[in-house]
Coordinates of C-alpha atoms in Angstrom, one line a residue:
Chain A
M23 CA 34.6 -11.6 1.2
H24 CA 32.1 -14.5 1.0
S25 CA 34.3 -17.3 -0.2
D26 CA 33.3 -19.5 2.7
P27 CA 29.6 -20.7 2.5
Q28 CA 29.3 -20.2 6.2
I29 CA 30.1 -16.5 6.0
P30 CA 26.8 -15.3 4.6
D31 CA 25.0 -16.9 7.6
W32 CA 27.3 -15.0 9.9
M33 CA 26.8 -11.8 8.0
E34 CA 23.1 -12.3 8.5
R35 CA 23.6 -12.6 12.2
I36 CA 25.8 -9.4 12.2
H37 CA 23.2 -7.6 10.1
S38 CA 20.4 -8.6 12.5
G39 CA 22.6 -7.4 15.4
K40 CA 22.4 -10.9 17.0
A41 CA 26.1 -11.9 16.6
T42 CA 27.9 -12.4 19.8
P43 CA 31.4 -10.8 20.4
D44 CA 32.8 -14.4 20.1
E45 CA 31.2 -14.9 16.7
V46 CA 32.5 -11.5 15.5
D47 CA 36.1 -12.5 16.7
R48 CA 35.9 -15.8 14.9
L49 CA 34.7 -14.1 11.8
R50 CA 37.4 -11.5 12.0
R51 CA 40.1 -14.2 12.1
H52 CA 38.5 -15.9 9.0
P53 CA 40.8 -15.6 6.0
G54 CA 38.0 -14.7 3.7
V55 CA 36.8 -11.8 5.7
D56 CA 38.1 -8.2 5.4
P57 CA 38.5 -7.1 9.1
A58 CA 38.1 -3.4 8.2
Q59 CA 34.8 -4.0 6.5
L60 CA 33.6 -6.3 9.4
D61 CA 34.5 -3.6 11.9
E62 CA 32.5 -1.0 9.9
E63 CA 29.5 -3.4 10.0
V64 CA 29.9 -3.8 13.8
R65 CA 30.2 0.0 14.3
L66 CA 27.1 0.6 12.2
N67 CA 25.3 -1.9 14.4
R68 CA 26.5 0.0 17.5
L69 CA 25.2 3.2 16.0
L70 CA 21.8 1.7 15.2
E71 CA 21.6 0.5 18.8
V72 CA 21.7 4.2 19.8
L73 CA 18.0 4.3 18.7
P74 CA 15.9 3.7 21.7
P75 CA 13.2 1.1 21.5
V76 CA 9.8 2.7 20.6
S77 CA 7.6 3.2 23.6
V78 CA 4.3 1.3 23.1
P79 CA 1.3 2.6 25.1
S80 CA 0.4 0.1 27.8
N81 CA -3.3 0.1 26.8
L82 CA -2.8 -0.7 23.1
A83 CA -4.3 -4.2 23.3
S84 CA -7.4 -2.8 25.1
R85 CA -7.8 0.0 22.6
V86 CA -7.6 -2.5 19.7
L87 CA -10.2 -4.8 21.4
D88 CA -12.5 -1.8 22.1
A89 CA -12.3 -0.8 18.5
I90 CA -13.0 -4.3 17.3
H91 CA -16.0 -4.7 19.7
L92 CA -17.4 -1.4 18.6
E93 CA -17.2 -2.4 15.0
A94 CA -18.8 -5.7 15.7
R95 CA -21.6 -4.1 17.6
Q96 CA -22.2 -1.6 14.7
T97 CA -22.4 -4.6 12.3
R98 CA -24.8 -6.4 14.5
R99 CA -27.0 -3.3 15.1
R100 CA -27.5 -2.9 11.4
P101 CA -30.9 -4.7 10.7
R102 CA -30.8 -7.9 8.7
W103 CA -33.2 -6.5 6.1
A104 CA -30.7 -3.7 5.4
G105 CA -28.4 -6.2 3.9
W106 CA -31.2 -7.7 1.9
I107 CA -32.4 -4.3 0.7
S108 CA -29.0 -3.4 -0.4
R109 CA -28.6 -6.7 -2.2
I110 CA -32.1 -6.5 -3.7
V111 CA -31.9 -2.8 -4.7
W112 CA -28.3 -2.4 -5.8
R113 CA -28.1 -5.3 -8.2
P114 CA -31.2 -4.4 -10.3
A115 CA -30.1 -0.8 -10.2
W116 CA -26.7 -1.7 -11.7
A117 CA -28.5 -3.9 -14.3
L118 CA -30.9 -1.1 -15.2
L119 CA -28.0 1.3 -15.6
A120 CA -26.2 -1.2 -17.9
V121 CA -29.4 -1.7 -20.0
A122 CA -30.0 2.1 -20.2
C123 CA -26.4 2.6 -21.4
L124 CA -26.8 -0.1 -24.0
A125 CA -30.2 1.4 -25.2
L126 CA -28.6 4.8 -25.4
V127 CA -25.7 3.5 -27.5
G128 CA -28.2 1.6 -29.8
W129 CA -30.4 4.7 -30.2
R130 CA -27.3 6.8 -31.1
I131 CA -26.3 4.2 -33.7
Q132 CA -29.8 4.0 -35.2
S133 CA -30.2 7.8 -35.4
Q134 CA -26.8 8.0 -37.1
Q135 CA -27.8 5.4 -39.6
R136 CA -31.1 7.4 -40.3
T137 CA -29.2 10.6 -40.8
T138 CA -26.8 8.9 -43.2
L139 CA -29.8 7.4 -45.2
A140 CA -31.6 10.8 -45.3
R141 CA -28.4 12.5 -46.6
S142 CA -28.0 9.9 -49.3
V143 CA -31.7 10.3 -50.4
L144 CA -31.1 14.0 -50.6
I145 CA -28.1 13.5 -52.9
V146 CA -30.2 11.1 -55.2
S147 CA -33.1 13.5 -55.3
E148 CA -30.9 16.4 -56.3
A149 CA -29.3 14.3 -59.1
T150 CA -32.6 13.1 -60.6
A151 CA -34.9 15.5 -62.4
V152 CA -38.3 15.0 -60.8
P153 CA -41.2 17.2 -61.7
G154 CA -42.1 19.8 -59.1
V155 CA -45.0 19.4 -56.6
E156 CA -47.2 21.8 -58.6
A157 CA -47.0 19.6 -61.6
L158 CA -48.0 16.6 -59.7
V159 CA -51.0 18.3 -58.1
D160 CA -52.3 19.4 -61.5
F161 CA -54.2 16.3 -62.9
E162 CA -54.0 17.5 -66.5
A163 CA -50.3 18.1 -66.3
I164 CA -50.0 14.5 -65.1
Q165 CA -52.0 13.3 -68.1
W166 CA -49.8 15.4 -70.3
L167 CA -46.7 13.9 -68.8
E168 CA -47.9 10.4 -69.3
S169 CA -49.6 10.7 -72.8
R170 CA -47.2 12.9 -74.7
P171 CA -44.7 10.7 -76.4
E172 CA -41.2 11.9 -77.1
P173 CA -40.3 12.4 -80.8
G174 CA -37.5 9.8 -80.4
D175 CA -40.0 7.3 -79.2
L176 CA -42.2 7.8 -82.3
E177 CA -39.3 7.2 -84.6
L178 CA -38.4 4.1 -82.7
M179 CA -42.0 2.8 -82.9
A180 CA -42.0 3.5 -86.7
A181 CA -38.7 1.7 -87.2
L182 CA -39.9 -1.3 -85.3
S183 CA -43.2 -1.6 -87.1
S184 CA -41.6 -1.3 -90.6
P185 CA -40.9 -4.7 -92.2
Chain B
M4 CA 0.1 -13.8 32.8
S5 CA -2.4 -15.4 30.5
D6 CA -2.8 -19.1 30.0
L7 CA -2.4 -18.6 26.3
T8 CA 1.1 -17.0 26.6
P9 CA 3.1 -20.1 25.7
I10 CA 0.9 -20.9 22.7
P11 CA 2.4 -20.4 19.2
D12 CA 1.2 -17.6 17.0
T13 CA -0.4 -19.9 14.4
E14 CA -2.6 -21.5 17.1
L15 CA -3.6 -18.1 18.5
M16 CA -4.6 -17.1 15.0
R17 CA -6.6 -20.3 14.6
R18 CA -8.5 -19.3 17.8
I19 CA -9.1 -15.8 16.5
K20 CA -10.3 -17.2 13.2
G21 CA -12.7 -19.5 15.1
G22 CA -14.2 -16.6 17.0
G23 CA -14.7 -18.6 20.1
A24 CA -14.8 -17.5 23.7
D25 CA -11.0 -17.1 23.9
A26 CA -10.6 -15.2 20.6
D27 CA -10.2 -11.9 22.4
E28 CA -7.6 -13.3 24.8
A29 CA -5.7 -14.8 21.9
L30 CA -5.7 -11.5 20.1
R31 CA -4.5 -9.8 23.3
V32 CA -1.6 -12.2 23.6
L33 CA -0.6 -11.7 20.0
I34 CA -0.7 -7.9 20.4
T35 CA 1.4 -8.0 23.6
R36 CA 3.9 -10.3 21.8
W37 CA 4.2 -8.3 18.6
Q38 CA 3.3 -4.6 19.4
Q39 CA 6.9 -3.6 20.0
P40 CA 8.4 -4.8 16.7
V41 CA 5.3 -3.7 14.7
M42 CA 5.4 -0.2 16.1
G43 CA 9.2 -0.1 15.8
F44 CA 8.8 -1.0 12.1
I45 CA 6.1 1.7 11.5
Q46 CA 7.9 4.4 13.4
R47 CA 11.1 4.0 11.3
S48 CA 8.9 5.0 8.3
L49 CA 6.6 7.6 9.9
P50 CA 8.3 10.4 11.9
D51 CA 5.3 11.2 14.1
P52 CA 5.0 8.7 17.1
A53 CA 1.3 9.5 17.4
E54 CA 0.6 8.5 13.8
A55 CA 2.8 5.4 14.3
E56 CA 0.7 4.5 17.3
D57 CA -2.6 4.9 15.5
L58 CA -1.3 2.9 12.6
T59 CA -0.1 0.1 14.9
Q60 CA -3.6 -0.1 16.3
G61 CA -4.9 -0.3 12.8
V62 CA -2.5 -3.1 12.0
F63 CA -4.0 -5.3 14.8
I64 CA -7.5 -4.4 13.8
Q65 CA -6.7 -5.4 10.3
L66 CA -5.1 -8.6 11.6
W67 CA -8.4 -9.5 13.3
K68 CA -10.4 -8.7 10.1
A69 CA -7.9 -10.7 8.0
S70 CA -7.8 -13.7 10.4
G71 CA -10.1 -15.6 8.1
R72 CA -7.6 -15.4 5.2
Y73 CA -4.7 -16.6 7.3
Q74 CA -3.3 -20.0 6.4
P75 CA -1.3 -21.7 9.1
T76 CA 1.2 -22.8 6.4
A77 CA 2.3 -19.1 6.1
R78 CA 4.6 -17.8 8.8
F79 CA 2.7 -15.5 11.1
S80 CA 5.4 -12.8 11.2
T81 CA 5.4 -12.5 7.4
F82 CA 1.6 -12.2 7.5
L83 CA 1.6 -9.6 10.2
F84 CA 4.4 -7.5 8.7
T85 CA 2.8 -7.6 5.3
L86 CA -0.2 -6.0 6.8
A87 CA 1.9 -3.5 8.6
R88 CA 3.9 -2.7 5.5
N89 CA 0.8 -2.3 3.4
L90 CA -0.9 0.1 5.9
T91 CA 2.3 2.1 6.2
L92 CA 2.7 2.4 2.5
N93 CA -0.9 3.5 2.2
E94 CA -0.3 6.1 4.8
I95 CA 2.8 7.4 3.1
R96 CA 1.0 7.6 -0.2
R97 CA -2.0 9.4 1.5
R98 CA 0.4 11.9 3.0
A99 CA 2.0 12.5 -0.3
R100 CA -1.4 13.2 -1.9
H101 CA -2.6 15.4 1.0
P102 CA 0.5 16.9 2.5
A103 CA -1.7 19.3 4.5
D104 CA -2.8 16.4 6.7
S105 CA 0.7 15.7 7.9
M106 CA 1.5 16.8 11.4
D107 CA 4.6 18.5 10.0
A108 CA 2.5 20.6 7.7
P109 CA 2.3 24.3 8.5
H110 CA -0.7 25.5 10.6
P111 CA -3.3 27.1 8.3
E112 CA -3.2 30.3 10.3
F113 CA 0.4 30.4 11.3
E114 CA 2.3 29.1 8.4
D115 CA 5.6 29.0 10.2
H116 CA 4.2 26.7 13.0
P117 CA 3.6 23.0 12.5
L118 CA 0.1 21.6 13.3
R119 CA 1.6 19.7 16.2
Q120 CA 4.6 21.0 18.1
I121 CA 7.1 18.2 18.5
P122 CA 9.2 19.0 21.6
G123 CA 12.7 19.9 20.6
P124 CA 15.8 19.1 22.7
R125 CA 15.8 20.8 26.1
T126 CA 18.3 23.6 26.1
D127 CA 19.2 23.0 29.8
E128 CA 20.0 19.3 29.4
P129 CA 23.5 18.1 29.5
T130 CA 25.6 18.3 26.3
E131 CA 26.1 14.6 26.1
E132 CA 22.4 14.0 26.2
A133 CA 21.8 16.7 23.6
T134 CA 24.4 15.2 21.2
R135 CA 22.9 11.7 21.7
S136 CA 19.5 13.1 20.9
E137 CA 20.9 14.7 17.8
L138 CA 22.5 11.5 16.8
E139 CA 19.2 9.6 17.3
S140 CA 17.5 12.1 15.0
L141 CA 20.3 11.8 12.4
I142 CA 20.1 8.0 12.4
E143 CA 16.3 8.1 12.2
A144 CA 16.4 10.5 9.3
A145 CA 19.1 8.4 7.5
L146 CA 16.8 5.3 7.9
R147 CA 13.7 7.2 6.7
D148 CA 15.6 8.5 3.6
L149 CA 16.4 5.0 2.4
P150 CA 14.4 3.6 -0.4
E151 CA 11.3 1.8 1.0
K152 CA 12.5 -1.7 0.2
Q153 CA 16.0 -1.2 1.7
R154 CA 14.5 0.4 4.8
T155 CA 11.9 -2.4 5.2
A156 CA 14.6 -5.1 4.8
I157 CA 17.0 -3.5 7.3
V158 CA 14.4 -2.7 9.9
L159 CA 12.7 -6.1 9.7
C160 CA 16.1 -7.8 9.9
R161 CA 17.0 -5.9 13.1
E162 CA 13.7 -5.0 14.8
G163 CA 11.3 -7.5 13.4
E164 CA 13.9 -10.3 13.9
L165 CA 12.8 -11.8 10.6
S166 CA 15.2 -14.0 8.7
Y167 CA 16.4 -13.2 5.2
E168 CA 14.0 -15.8 3.8
E169 CA 11.0 -14.3 5.6
I170 CA 12.0 -10.8 4.4
A171 CA 12.3 -12.1 0.8
D172 CA 8.8 -13.6 1.1
L173 CA 7.4 -10.4 2.4
L174 CA 9.0 -8.2 -0.2
G175 CA 8.3 -10.6 -3.0
T176 CA 11.9 -10.8 -4.0
S177 CA 14.5 -13.5 -4.2
L178 CA 16.8 -14.3 -1.3
Q179 CA 19.8 -12.9 -3.3
A180 CA 17.9 -9.7 -4.0
T181 CA 17.0 -9.3 -0.3
K182 CA 20.7 -9.8 0.7
S183 CA 21.6 -7.2 -1.9
L184 CA 18.9 -4.8 -0.6
I185 CA 20.2 -5.1 2.9
H186 CA 23.8 -4.7 1.8
R187 CA 23.1 -1.6 -0.3
G188 CA 21.0 0.0 2.4
R189 CA 23.7 -0.5 5.0
E190 CA 26.3 1.0 2.6
V191 CA 24.1 4.1 2.3
L192 CA 23.7 4.3 6.0
K193 CA 27.5 3.9 6.5
A194 CA 28.1 6.7 4.0
R195 CA 25.6 9.0 5.6
L196 CA 26.8 8.3 9.2
K197 CA 30.4 8.2 8.3
P198 CA 31.6 10.8 10.8
Y199 CA 30.0 8.7 13.6
L200 CA 31.3 5.4 12.5
R201 CA 34.9 6.0 13.6
S202 CA 34.3 4.9 17.1
G203 CA 30.8 3.4 16.7
T204 CA 29.4 6.1 18.9
W205 CA 29.0 9.9 18.8
D206 CA 32.5 11.3 18.3
P207 CA 32.4 14.8 16.9
S208 CA 36.2 15.2 17.1

């Protein structure tokens, strides 16, 4: 239908409902136009013209201006310090909240590290044979632990001292 | 008639942006000039005329607030209808989220009654008038049921008197895609209104 480069412009005029009857007739006679399709477009336009124009209230402009003036008055009525307060208070409050969040995350990580360390110490202590607390409290027992050589040690000393 | 009436939209916007003594008058002229197409555009998307009226008021308040952002290089109609479209889409989304707020929603106490009674066609009016009213409702419903972009393109083309290029700018699509949207939308309308297309008017026979 749109072999002629002029046709799309005419179709735009028809779609917008601005085409004059003369323009429609010229378009209908155009060899690149399907008259049946064109008539359908024109009929659809006629149907869309059935819709009445919306009724706008006569005082719309006054209502808009009243609303704008009211808003402007409310903005002016707000004391200047209110703006400063909000700027002074809100920014540090947000900064404080961010610092608190970071501190909480740091504390969580640290406490997790400590738990891991404690668990690993427990594993090591369970694996190593360490004398009980009672033995360490008894001074003589400590002496005994330190002074009594193992038989293997004596044999090793003897072997080392022999020429 | 105001002295500002023959002044172009871009100049009126410059005066509103400047906030001088004639800013109010400039806005009043713009509202008078554009209220009909803006409200027409909104009412094709929202069935309730009262809501469309409130939203139209909101569009012009938003225009005043956004005047600082307006660049005279942009076409005023595109700027204005972008605001109108965004507010309408927000309202449609809000109504989808809170269907109870809709004027068509059932009354909380009387579930079979809508919140606001929209007057139906008078039973004593002449038949021709009744059929015309019925046809209007059908066309309005057919337009409202179109996908948003198709509806916007068709309504702006007819009622907003925007060119294809301006509609493409507003929708953020290419010129070709805009033509395609209008073509597809009109095809859907033709299909839905087929019984009435025979003579171009109401013809139930």
